[in-house]
């Protein structure tokens, strides 16, 4: 078994190529065309991290990572690679795995509250334009000011309706709230619900510390998020992972310069993060990636070519594995050339030519040396993984889930009092009052008074909330956050 700071052997050229645990939080990149070995490389890295006690998180976008809990040996190409590379002490083995699933089917349910997600990320999920996004931010502010908790999509729907109805009154305090924008947000919400996202928003929300665990023998847990269905909603997928990164950044303490990372986060299909992202969002992502290092989190992006990532992000990825790229068209050739230029040149190695010749499971590798400088790029074979490549059967998966240390904790949704319930109660009360007023043949209360009533009622609920742990979420507005999202309890 590896000890704490044993270098991670990831590939073999003439000599072994290692990632130094101390440099592993300086991020990384796994790139290459379809079928060139990216997912196997990701698996090898994850296993190595687990062995030195570093937990990892990854999304399983194709369902081909589920075999991780069981020993490999069934794949002929992998066995052959073990022999070719001359790994005498190689032993197939399974790893401690926790399965997660936004839809709660293939793993423990993963949830976030609407409030935690915040208006900026929600705008991205809902595909809002800038004006609509500004209105959504106002809607969050109205909820905050009125002590209305936004936990699930019901809450968001209720507050949108409220703001829509009270727009003329609210405008005095909050500025222009156009009906068209509210309508657009409501339509976006409907689409989101149709994608099955209702399950994702609510409580109990994911406690990120549950991702950062080791098993009894000191191996880090490998957290696998089932993402095949989630990927059908690419914006939700990318934004959800980004939210996790932002939350990790906000919740973890400064780690200085740790001997090894606290957590390694693999971001597969990373191009989705940047597709059509606004400049503001790209800047935020760049900021999260840059800052999260000091929290001891290493981020490894997986994508087809390095050019899928903005330069400001790419420049921060120290440990790189470049699998083969195709060069059929002139455009491909340009990509190959540009990808080659992202490596530190190595005498006698024509990087651009080699990229197109690499076999499956072979790659150009450059890692950070002890001084933090990128090593000269080398052509190397990626070490074969220890676990099973064949995906789990649904029985095997259910067994792993049931035997997990977290089983039972996230399985059941909790629906406590929040915006939806409070606003519903208020409407019911108003209808009753209106009935009384009508029966007395008096003019109905004007909107301003209604808002006043609501604020009084909400103040009561906020006071109650502050007494409990929930209060922290209301203070969100004061503390602010990277994406305008809420604080955890
Ligand atoms: N390092 C390796 N050692 C042995 N076999 C490998 C290695 N890497 C890849 N292979 C073989 O190649 C197959 C395809 O690799 P992999 O699934 O990692 O490709 P990929 O780049 O992730 O493809 P896609 O873009 O379609 O997801 C594997 O199932 C395995 O049989
Ligand atoms: Mg793959």
Short mmCIF file of C-alpha atoms and ligand atoms in Angstrom, two decimals:
data_model
loop_
_atom_site.label_atom_id
_atom_site.label_comp_id
_atom_site.label_asym_id
_atom_site.label_seq_id
_atom_site.Cartn_x
_atom_site.Cartn_y
_atom_site.Cartn_z
CA UNK A 1 0.00 0.00 0.00
CA UNK A 2 1.22 3.48 -0.82
CA UNK A 3 2.01 5.87 1.95
CA UNK A 4 0.94 9.47 2.25
CA UNK A 5 3.37 11.17 -0.05
CA UNK A 6 4.38 8.38 -2.40
CA UNK A 7 4.45 9.83 -5.92
CA UNK A 8 1.58 8.64 -8.08
CA UNK A 9 2.85 6.49 -10.91
CA UNK A 10 0.58 7.38 -13.81
CA UNK A 11 2.54 6.44 -16.92
CA UNK A 12 5.65 4.73 -18.14
CA UNK A 13 8.08 5.97 -20.74
CA UNK A 14 11.70 4.89 -20.41
CA UNK A 15 11.15 5.55 -16.74
CA UNK A 16 7.99 5.92 -14.69
CA UNK A 17 6.24 9.28 -14.84
CA UNK A 18 4.84 10.42 -11.52
CA UNK A 19 2.54 13.13 -10.27
CA UNK A 20 3.93 14.51 -7.03
CA UNK A 21 1.19 14.62 -4.36
CA UNK A 22 2.39 18.08 -3.35
CA UNK A 23 1.80 19.30 -6.92
CA UNK A 24 -1.47 17.45 -7.45
CA UNK A 25 -3.58 20.43 -6.40
CA UNK A 26 -2.06 22.43 -9.25
CA UNK A 27 -4.73 20.94 -11.44
CA UNK A 28 -4.58 18.89 -14.59
CA UNK A 29 -5.94 18.08 -18.01
CA UNK A 30 -6.78 14.84 -19.78
CA UNK A 31 -7.44 15.43 -23.48
CA UNK A 32 -7.86 13.29 -26.57
CA UNK A 33 -10.22 12.24 -29.33
CA UNK A 34 -13.00 9.69 -28.78
CA UNK A 35 -11.81 6.22 -27.82
CA UNK A 36 -8.19 7.17 -27.21
CA UNK A 37 -8.14 6.26 -23.51
CA UNK A 38 -9.27 9.35 -21.57
CA UNK A 39 -11.66 7.53 -19.27
CA UNK A 40 -9.13 4.82 -18.47
CA UNK A 41 -6.56 7.52 -17.66
CA UNK A 42 -9.06 9.22 -15.39
CA UNK A 43 -9.69 5.91 -13.65
CA UNK A 44 -5.97 5.22 -13.20
CA UNK A 45 -5.47 8.65 -11.67
CA UNK A 46 -8.47 8.25 -9.38
CA UNK A 47 -7.21 4.88 -8.16
CA UNK A 48 -3.76 6.26 -7.46
CA UNK A 49 -5.20 9.14 -5.48
CA UNK A 50 -7.40 6.77 -3.50
CA UNK A 51 -4.37 4.64 -2.66
CA UNK A 52 -2.54 7.55 -1.05
CA UNK A 53 -5.67 8.46 0.91
CA UNK A 54 -6.98 11.26 -1.30
CA UNK A 55 -10.75 11.13 -1.93
CA UNK A 56 -11.89 12.02 -5.41
CA UNK A 57 -15.09 13.09 -7.10
CA UNK A 58 -15.96 12.32 -10.70
CA UNK A 59 -18.96 12.31 -12.98
CA UNK A 60 -19.55 9.09 -14.89
CA UNK A 61 -20.85 10.48 -18.15
CA UNK A 62 -21.10 7.21 -20.06
CA UNK A 63 -21.69 4.76 -17.28
CA UNK A 64 -18.28 3.17 -17.86
CA UNK A 65 -16.78 3.93 -14.47
CA UNK A 66 -19.12 1.93 -12.29
CA UNK A 67 -16.80 -1.12 -12.11
CA UNK A 68 -14.46 0.74 -9.75
CA UNK A 69 -15.54 -1.15 -6.58
CA UNK A 70 -14.45 -4.51 -8.01
CA UNK A 71 -11.06 -5.93 -9.01
CA UNK A 72 -10.22 -5.90 -12.73
CA UNK A 73 -8.45 -8.53 -14.75
CA UNK A 74 -11.33 -9.24 -17.11
CA UNK A 75 -10.10 -6.90 -19.86
CA UNK A 76 -7.54 -8.49 -22.20
CA UNK A 77 -6.01 -5.19 -23.30
CA UNK A 78 -5.42 -4.17 -19.73
CA UNK A 79 -3.80 -7.54 -18.86
CA UNK A 80 -1.58 -7.21 -21.88
CA UNK A 81 -0.55 -3.70 -20.87
CA UNK A 82 0.38 -4.90 -17.38
CA UNK A 83 2.66 -7.49 -18.96
CA UNK A 84 4.17 -5.14 -21.54
CA UNK A 85 5.00 -2.50 -18.98
CA UNK A 86 6.59 -5.09 -16.72
CA UNK A 87 4.68 -4.27 -13.55
CA UNK A 88 5.68 -7.28 -11.50
CA UNK A 89 3.84 -6.39 -8.33
CA UNK A 90 0.66 -5.36 -10.04
CA UNK A 91 -2.41 -6.65 -8.23
CA UNK A 92 -5.97 -6.18 -9.49
CA UNK A 93 -8.17 -4.66 -6.79
CA UNK A 94 -11.43 -2.83 -6.15
CA UNK A 95 -11.78 0.57 -4.47
CA UNK A 96 -14.07 2.20 -1.90
CA UNK A 97 -16.79 3.87 -3.96
CA UNK A 98 -19.81 6.02 -3.16
CA UNK A 99 -22.38 6.31 -5.92
CA UNK A 100 -24.38 9.52 -6.30
CA UNK A 101 -27.22 10.40 -8.62
CA UNK A 102 -29.08 13.66 -9.07
CA UNK A 103 -32.18 11.61 -9.93
CA UNK A 104 -31.69 9.30 -6.97
CA UNK A 105 -31.79 6.13 -9.09
CA UNK A 106 -28.21 5.02 -9.52
CA UNK A 107 -26.81 6.36 -6.27
CA UNK A 108 -27.53 8.44 -3.21
CA UNK A 109 -29.62 11.45 -4.20
CA UNK A 110 -27.63 14.66 -4.60
CA UNK A 111 -29.55 17.81 -3.81
CA UNK A 112 -28.89 21.49 -3.53
CA UNK A 113 -31.28 24.18 -2.42
CA UNK A 114 -32.33 26.92 -4.84
CA UNK A 115 -30.85 29.39 -2.41
CA UNK A 116 -27.47 27.66 -2.38
CA UNK A 117 -27.42 27.55 -6.15
CA UNK A 118 -27.91 31.31 -6.28
CA UNK A 119 -29.21 33.55 -9.07
CA UNK A 120 -26.15 33.56 -11.32
CA UNK A 121 -25.89 29.79 -11.69
CA UNK A 122 -29.65 29.38 -11.88
CA UNK A 123 -29.72 31.92 -14.70
CA UNK A 124 -27.30 29.73 -16.58
CA UNK A 125 -29.38 26.61 -15.96
CA UNK A 126 -32.52 28.44 -17.05
CA UNK A 127 -30.74 29.92 -20.08
CA UNK A 128 -31.70 33.48 -19.12
CA UNK A 129 -30.40 36.60 -20.83
CA UNK A 130 -28.80 39.41 -18.86
CA UNK A 131 -31.97 41.33 -18.17
CA UNK A 132 -33.85 38.22 -17.07
CA UNK A 133 -30.90 37.25 -14.93
CA UNK A 134 -30.97 40.67 -13.25
CA UNK A 135 -34.67 40.17 -12.50
CA UNK A 136 -33.95 36.76 -11.01
CA UNK A 137 -31.36 38.36 -8.76
CA UNK A 138 -34.04 40.81 -7.63
CA UNK A 139 -36.41 37.94 -6.98
CA UNK A 140 -33.79 36.38 -4.69
CA UNK A 141 -33.40 39.70 -2.94
CA UNK A 142 -37.15 40.00 -2.38
CA UNK A 143 -37.11 36.50 -0.90
CA UNK A 144 -34.15 37.39 1.30
CA UNK A 145 -35.63 40.66 2.49
CA UNK A 146 -38.83 38.88 3.38
CA UNK A 147 -37.18 35.95 5.11
CA UNK A 148 -38.64 33.51 2.61
CA UNK A 149 -36.52 30.42 2.21
CA UNK A 150 -35.96 29.20 -1.33
CA UNK A 151 -35.33 25.49 -1.00
CA UNK A 152 -37.00 23.69 -3.89
CA UNK A 153 -38.50 24.59 -7.27
CA UNK A 154 -41.95 24.99 -5.67
CA UNK A 155 -40.50 27.82 -3.61
CA UNK A 156 -38.98 29.46 -6.65
CA UNK A 157 -42.26 29.17 -8.52
CA UNK A 158 -44.19 30.66 -5.60
CA UNK A 159 -41.87 33.62 -5.15
CA UNK A 160 -41.89 34.30 -8.91
CA UNK A 161 -45.65 34.38 -8.87
CA UNK A 162 -45.65 36.66 -5.85
CA UNK A 163 -43.14 39.07 -7.40
CA UNK A 164 -45.09 39.01 -10.66
CA UNK A 165 -48.33 39.90 -8.89
CA UNK A 166 -46.79 42.52 -6.65
CA UNK A 167 -44.51 44.03 -9.30
CA UNK A 168 -46.09 47.52 -9.20
CA UNK A 169 -45.62 47.75 -5.42
CA UNK A 170 -42.20 46.14 -5.35
CA UNK A 171 -40.88 48.38 -8.10
CA UNK A 172 -40.65 51.30 -5.69
CA UNK A 173 -38.07 49.45 -3.62
CA UNK A 174 -36.44 47.20 -6.18
CA UNK A 175 -36.60 48.96 -9.54
CA UNK A 176 -38.11 47.72 -12.75
CA UNK A 177 -39.43 44.16 -12.72
CA UNK A 178 -40.84 43.42 -16.14
CA UNK A 179 -43.64 40.94 -16.57
CA UNK A 180 -41.90 39.63 -19.68
CA UNK A 181 -38.80 38.72 -17.70
CA UNK A 182 -40.79 37.01 -14.97
CA UNK A 183 -42.62 35.11 -17.71
CA UNK A 184 -39.35 34.03 -19.30
CA UNK A 185 -38.01 32.79 -15.97
CA UNK A 186 -41.24 30.89 -15.34
CA UNK A 187 -41.01 29.24 -18.74
CA UNK A 188 -37.37 28.28 -18.11
CA UNK A 189 -38.45 26.80 -14.82
CA UNK A 190 -41.10 24.73 -16.54
CA UNK A 191 -38.52 23.29 -18.96
CA UNK A 192 -36.26 22.51 -16.05
CA UNK A 193 -39.06 20.67 -14.26
CA UNK A 194 -39.80 18.71 -17.42
CA UNK A 195 -36.18 17.55 -17.41
CA UNK A 196 -36.82 16.00 -14.02
CA UNK A 197 -34.77 18.55 -12.14
CA UNK A 198 -37.33 18.96 -9.34
CA UNK A 199 -35.69 16.02 -7.59
CA UNK A 200 -32.42 17.87 -7.50
CA UNK A 201 -33.56 20.99 -5.68
CA UNK A 202 -34.43 20.56 -2.04
CA UNK A 203 -33.31 18.99 1.19
CA UNK A 204 -31.40 17.26 2.65
CA UNK A 205 -28.86 19.10 0.55
CA UNK A 206 -25.50 17.54 -0.14
CA UNK A 207 -23.02 17.98 2.67
CA UNK A 208 -19.74 18.34 0.85
CA UNK A 209 -17.85 16.86 3.75
CA UNK A 210 -19.49 13.55 2.89
CA UNK A 211 -17.32 13.53 -0.24
CA UNK A 212 -14.12 13.89 1.70
CA UNK A 213 -13.70 10.58 3.48
CA UNK A 214 -11.33 7.65 3.75
CA UNK A 215 -12.13 4.01 4.43
CA UNK A 216 -10.84 1.88 7.31
CA UNK A 217 -7.57 1.16 5.56
CA UNK A 218 -6.86 4.80 4.75
CA UNK A 219 -7.83 4.73 1.10
CA UNK A 220 -9.71 7.77 -0.15
CA UNK A 221 -13.31 7.26 -1.26
CA UNK A 222 -14.01 7.55 -4.97
CA UNK A 223 -17.29 9.44 -5.40
CA UNK A 224 -18.95 8.58 -8.68
CA UNK A 225 -21.84 10.73 -9.88
CA UNK A 226 -24.06 8.95 -12.40
CA UNK A 227 -24.23 11.50 -15.17
CA UNK A 228 -25.57 9.70 -18.23
CA UNK A 229 -29.10 11.01 -17.75
CA UNK A 230 -27.91 14.30 -16.30
CA UNK A 231 -25.86 14.94 -19.41
CA UNK A 232 -29.06 15.13 -21.43
CA UNK A 233 -29.43 18.51 -19.74
CA UNK A 234 -25.91 19.76 -20.42
CA UNK A 235 -26.40 23.13 -18.73
CA UNK A 236 -27.71 21.54 -15.57
CA UNK A 237 -24.81 19.09 -15.58
CA UNK A 238 -22.10 21.70 -16.08
CA UNK A 239 -23.64 24.20 -13.71
CA UNK A 240 -24.18 21.63 -11.01
CA UNK A 241 -20.50 20.63 -11.08
CA UNK A 242 -19.49 24.25 -11.08
CA UNK A 243 -21.70 24.83 -8.07
CA UNK A 244 -19.93 21.99 -6.28
CA UNK A 245 -16.57 23.58 -6.98
CA UNK A 246 -17.78 26.95 -5.77
CA UNK A 247 -19.21 25.41 -2.59
CA UNK A 248 -16.01 23.47 -1.95
CA UNK A 249 -14.12 26.69 -2.30
CA UNK A 250 -16.36 28.49 0.13
CA UNK A 251 -16.65 25.78 2.72
CA UNK A 252 -13.16 24.39 2.97
CA UNK A 253 -10.58 26.15 5.13
CA UNK A 254 -7.30 27.42 3.71
CA UNK A 255 -4.92 24.50 3.39
CA UNK A 256 -1.70 26.38 2.69
CA UNK A 257 0.59 24.12 0.73
CA UNK A 258 -0.58 20.63 1.67
CA UNK A 259 1.55 17.49 1.26
CA UNK A 260 -1.27 16.02 -0.78
CA UNK A 261 -4.68 17.28 -1.92
CA UNK A 262 -7.74 17.06 0.33
CA UNK A 263 -9.88 16.17 -2.66
CA UNK A 264 -9.39 15.77 -6.36
CA UNK A 265 -12.27 16.77 -8.61
CA UNK A 266 -12.51 15.42 -12.15
CA UNK A 267 -14.59 17.49 -14.55
CA UNK A 268 -15.50 15.38 -17.57
CA UNK A 269 -16.99 16.93 -20.73
CA UNK A 270 -15.45 20.15 -19.50
CA UNK A 271 -16.21 22.02 -22.71
CA UNK A 272 -19.86 22.14 -21.59
CA UNK A 273 -18.83 24.49 -18.84
CA UNK A 274 -17.74 27.10 -21.34
CA UNK A 275 -20.17 26.60 -24.23
CA UNK A 276 -21.95 29.90 -24.61
CA UNK A 277 -20.84 31.06 -21.15
CA UNK A 278 -20.86 34.80 -20.59
CA UNK A 279 -17.62 36.66 -19.92
CA UNK A 280 -18.75 37.14 -16.32
CA UNK A 281 -19.21 33.41 -15.86
CA UNK A 282 -15.90 32.52 -17.51
CA UNK A 283 -14.15 35.00 -15.22
CA UNK A 284 -15.82 33.44 -12.19
CA UNK A 285 -14.81 29.97 -13.28
CA UNK A 286 -11.24 31.11 -13.79
CA UNK A 287 -11.35 32.61 -10.32
CA UNK A 288 -12.74 29.46 -8.68
CA UNK A 289 -10.13 27.28 -10.37
CA UNK A 290 -7.32 29.60 -9.34
CA UNK A 291 -8.41 29.99 -5.75
CA UNK A 292 -9.56 26.46 -4.95
CA UNK A 293 -5.97 25.25 -5.09
CA UNK A 294 -5.25 26.91 -1.77
CA UNK A 295 -8.10 24.89 -0.27
CA UNK A 296 -6.26 21.72 -1.20
CA UNK A 297 -8.58 20.79 -4.07
CA UNK A 298 -7.09 19.69 -7.38
CA UNK A 299 -9.29 20.02 -10.47
CA UNK A 300 -8.69 17.82 -13.51
CA UNK A 301 -10.54 18.70 -16.69
CA UNK A 302 -11.32 16.05 -19.27
CA UNK A 303 -12.13 17.16 -22.78
CA UNK A 304 -11.37 16.43 -26.41
CA UNK A 305 -8.82 19.13 -27.06
CA UNK A 306 -7.11 21.68 -24.82
CA UNK A 307 -8.61 24.37 -27.04
CA UNK A 308 -12.04 23.64 -25.57
CA UNK A 309 -10.89 25.55 -22.50
CA UNK A 310 -10.28 29.29 -22.25
CA UNK A 311 -6.61 30.18 -22.06
CA UNK A 312 -6.93 31.63 -18.57
CA UNK A 313 -8.11 28.23 -17.31
CA UNK A 314 -5.79 26.13 -19.46
CA UNK A 315 -2.80 28.08 -18.18
CA UNK A 316 -3.57 26.82 -14.68
CA UNK A 317 -3.55 23.12 -15.50
CA UNK A 318 -0.13 21.86 -14.51
CA UNK A 319 -0.36 18.09 -14.94
CA UNK A 320 -1.26 17.09 -18.48
CA UNK A 321 -2.06 13.93 -20.35
CA UNK A 322 -2.68 14.40 -24.07
CA UNK A 323 -4.04 11.38 -25.91
CA UNK A 324 -4.25 11.10 -29.68
CA UNK A 325 -5.96 13.73 -31.81
CA UNK A 326 -7.13 13.22 -35.35
CA UNK A 327 -5.80 15.36 -38.16
CA UNK A 328 -8.10 14.63 -41.10
CA UNK A 329 -9.16 18.13 -42.07
CA UNK A 330 -7.16 21.37 -42.24
CA UNK A 331 -9.14 22.48 -39.22
CA UNK A 332 -8.10 19.36 -37.30
CA UNK A 333 -4.51 20.08 -38.23
CA UNK A 334 -4.77 23.56 -36.80
CA UNK A 335 -6.13 22.13 -33.57
CA UNK A 336 -3.29 19.62 -33.39
CA UNK A 337 -0.72 22.34 -33.90
CA UNK A 338 -2.29 24.56 -31.27
CA UNK A 339 -2.56 21.64 -28.82
CA UNK A 340 1.11 20.82 -29.41
CA UNK A 341 2.07 24.38 -28.62
CA UNK A 342 0.59 24.10 -25.15
CA UNK A 343 3.44 21.75 -24.17
CA UNK A 344 6.98 22.63 -23.19
CA UNK A 345 9.06 21.51 -26.18
CA UNK A 346 11.26 18.49 -25.85
CA UNK A 347 14.36 17.93 -27.98
CA UNK A 348 13.90 15.17 -30.55
CA UNK A 349 10.14 15.01 -30.10
CA UNK A 350 7.89 16.45 -32.78
CA UNK A 351 4.86 16.90 -30.56
CA UNK A 352 2.43 17.84 -33.32
CA UNK A 353 3.34 14.77 -35.37
CA UNK A 354 3.32 12.39 -32.40
CA UNK A 355 -0.14 13.50 -31.20
CA UNK A 356 -1.67 12.01 -34.33
CA UNK A 357 0.26 8.73 -34.02
CA UNK A 358 -0.45 7.80 -30.41
CA UNK A 359 -1.98 4.39 -29.73
CA UNK A 360 -4.97 3.89 -27.45
CA UNK A 361 -3.76 4.29 -23.86
CA UNK A 362 -0.63 6.06 -25.00
CA UNK A 363 -0.18 9.78 -24.40
CA UNK A 364 2.06 12.79 -24.29
CA UNK A 365 2.58 13.54 -20.64
CA UNK A 366 3.94 16.55 -18.81
CA UNK A 367 3.69 16.98 -15.04
CA UNK A 368 4.89 19.54 -12.53
CA UNK A 369 8.30 18.97 -11.00
CA UNK A 370 9.17 19.62 -7.37
CA UNK A 371 9.68 23.32 -8.17
CA UNK A 372 6.29 23.53 -9.81
CA UNK A 373 7.68 23.82 -13.35
CA UNK A 374 6.25 21.64 -16.14
CA UNK A 375 8.53 18.75 -17.10
CA UNK A 376 9.48 18.26 -20.74
CA UNK A 377 6.75 16.42 -22.52
CA UNK A 378 7.28 12.65 -22.88
CA UNK A 379 5.59 10.01 -24.96
CA UNK A 380 4.39 7.33 -22.54
CA UNK A 381 1.98 4.49 -21.85
CA UNK A 382 -0.66 5.17 -19.23
CA UNK A 383 -0.57 2.69 -16.36
CA UNK A 384 -3.36 0.16 -16.51
CA UNK A 385 -6.16 0.49 -13.97
CA UNK A 386 -6.60 -2.00 -11.11
CA UNK A 387 -10.38 -2.13 -11.09
CA UNK A 388 -12.96 -3.67 -13.35
CA UNK A 389 -13.68 -1.93 -16.65
CA UNK A 390 -16.92 -3.84 -17.15
CA UNK A 391 -19.81 -1.77 -15.75
CA UNK A 392 -21.75 -3.10 -12.77
CA UNK A 393 -25.03 -4.92 -13.19
CA UNK A 394 -27.94 -3.13 -11.55
CA UNK A 395 -27.90 -5.74 -8.76
CA UNK A 396 -24.25 -5.13 -8.07
CA UNK A 397 -24.84 -1.40 -8.02
CA UNK A 398 -27.78 -1.65 -5.63
CA UNK A 399 -25.66 -3.76 -3.31
CA UNK A 400 -22.86 -1.16 -3.25
CA UNK A 401 -25.40 1.58 -2.57
CA UNK A 402 -27.11 -0.33 0.25
CA UNK A 403 -23.82 -1.20 1.87
CA UNK A 404 -22.56 2.38 1.70
CA UNK A 405 -21.82 4.25 4.92
CA UNK A 406 -24.18 6.99 3.73
CA UNK A 407 -27.14 4.77 2.94
CA UNK A 408 -30.37 6.19 4.39
CA UNK A 409 -29.08 9.68 4.97
CA UNK A 410 -30.05 11.29 1.68
CA UNK A 411 -32.66 8.81 0.50
CA UNK A 412 -35.69 10.64 1.87
CA UNK A 413 -36.67 14.21 0.92
CA UNK A 414 -37.49 16.62 3.74
CA UNK A 415 -39.95 19.39 2.91
CA UNK A 416 -39.90 22.01 5.63
CA UNK A 417 -41.69 25.32 5.70
CA UNK A 418 -40.32 27.68 3.08
CA UNK A 419 -41.48 30.26 0.53
CA UNK A 420 -44.08 28.00 -1.06
CA UNK A 421 -45.82 27.08 2.18
CA UNK A 422 -45.69 30.61 3.60
CA UNK A 423 -47.01 32.23 0.43
CA UNK A 424 -49.70 29.61 0.06
CA UNK A 425 -50.86 30.21 3.61
CA UNK A 426 -50.84 33.94 2.99
CA UNK A 427 -52.96 33.60 -0.13
CA UNK A 428 -55.44 31.45 1.72
CA UNK A 429 -55.60 34.01 4.52
CA UNK A 430 -56.08 36.86 2.07
CA UNK A 431 -58.86 35.06 0.30
CA UNK A 432 -60.58 34.62 3.61
CA UNK A 433 -60.11 38.30 4.48
CA UNK A 434 -61.28 39.35 1.03
CA UNK A 435 -64.41 37.30 1.52
CA UNK A 436 -65.05 39.06 4.82
CA UNK A 437 -64.38 42.47 3.27
CA UNK A 438 -66.66 41.71 0.36
CA UNK A 439 -69.39 40.66 2.67
CA UNK A 440 -68.96 44.00 4.47
CA UNK A 441 -69.08 45.72 1.06
CA UNK A 442 -65.86 47.64 1.71
CA UNK A 443 -63.09 48.36 -0.84
CA UNK A 444 -60.42 45.69 -0.81
CA UNK A 445 -57.03 46.37 0.75
CA UNK A 446 -54.59 47.88 -1.68
CA UNK A 447 -51.43 46.10 -2.80
CA UNK A 448 -49.15 48.17 -0.62
CA UNK A 449 -50.93 46.98 2.50
CA UNK A 450 -50.72 43.41 1.26
CA UNK A 451 -46.95 43.68 0.95
CA UNK A 452 -46.88 45.23 4.42
CA UNK A 453 -48.79 42.24 5.78
CA UNK A 454 -46.49 39.85 4.08
CA UNK A 455 -43.41 41.56 5.41
CA UNK A 456 -44.82 41.47 8.93
CA UNK A 457 -45.61 37.79 8.58
CA UNK A 458 -42.24 37.10 7.06
CA UNK A 459 -40.40 39.02 9.77
CA UNK A 460 -42.03 36.68 12.24
CA UNK A 461 -40.92 33.67 10.27
CA UNK A 462 -37.45 35.13 9.81
CA UNK A 463 -37.12 35.72 13.53
CA UNK A 464 -38.09 32.13 14.05
CA UNK A 465 -35.64 31.03 11.41
CA UNK A 466 -32.73 33.00 12.80
CA UNK A 467 -33.24 31.23 16.06
CA UNK A 468 -32.61 28.01 14.18
CA UNK A 469 -29.76 27.05 11.91
CA UNK A 470 -31.75 28.22 8.93
CA UNK A 471 -31.02 31.82 9.77
CA UNK A 472 -27.61 31.59 8.19
CA UNK A 473 -29.26 31.22 4.82
CA UNK A 474 -31.05 34.50 5.24
CA UNK A 475 -27.82 36.24 6.12
CA UNK A 476 -26.61 35.15 2.70
CA UNK A 477 -27.40 38.59 1.33
CA UNK A 478 -25.02 40.15 3.83
CA UNK A 479 -22.13 37.77 3.42
CA UNK A 480 -22.48 37.48 -0.31
CA UNK A 481 -20.82 34.66 -2.13
CA UNK A 482 -18.91 33.90 -5.25
CA UNK A 483 -22.00 33.16 -7.30
CA UNK A 484 -24.52 34.89 -5.13
CA UNK A 485 -25.49 31.50 -3.76
CA UNK A 486 -26.50 30.83 -0.22
CA UNK A 487 -24.45 29.60 2.68
CA UNK A 488 -24.94 26.14 4.03
CA UNK A 489 -26.64 25.68 7.33
N1 LIG B 1 -4.18 2.67 -20.43
C1 LIG B 1 -4.84 1.67 -21.03
N2 LIG B 1 -4.43 0.39 -20.90
C2 LIG B 1 -5.09 -0.60 -21.50
N3 LIG B 1 -6.19 -0.45 -22.26
C3 LIG B 1 -6.64 0.79 -22.44
C4 LIG B 1 -5.99 1.92 -21.84
N4 LIG B 1 -6.67 3.02 -22.19
C5 LIG B 1 -7.68 2.61 -22.97
N5 LIG B 1 -7.69 1.28 -23.13
C6 LIG B 1 -8.67 0.49 -23.92
O1 LIG B 1 -9.35 1.37 -24.83
C7 LIG B 1 -10.76 1.42 -24.55
C8 LIG B 1 -11.28 2.83 -24.74
O2 LIG B 1 -10.71 3.70 -23.79
P1 LIG B 1 -11.55 4.86 -23.07
O3 LIG B 1 -12.91 4.42 -22.76
O4 LIG B 1 -10.72 5.33 -21.93
O5 LIG B 1 -11.58 5.96 -24.23
P2 LIG B 1 -12.16 7.47 -24.13
O6 LIG B 1 -11.10 8.37 -24.66
O7 LIG B 1 -12.66 7.74 -22.79
O8 LIG B 1 -13.34 7.40 -25.18
P3 LIG B 1 -14.66 8.33 -25.24
O9 LIG B 1 -14.22 9.66 -25.75
O10 LIG B 1 -15.51 7.60 -26.21
O11 LIG B 1 -15.24 8.39 -23.89
C9 LIG B 1 -10.88 0.88 -23.14
O12 LIG B 1 -12.12 0.27 -22.93
C10 LIG B 1 -9.74 -0.11 -23.03
O13 LIG B 1 -10.10 -1.36 -23.57
MG1 LIG B 2 -14.57 8.22 -22.10
#
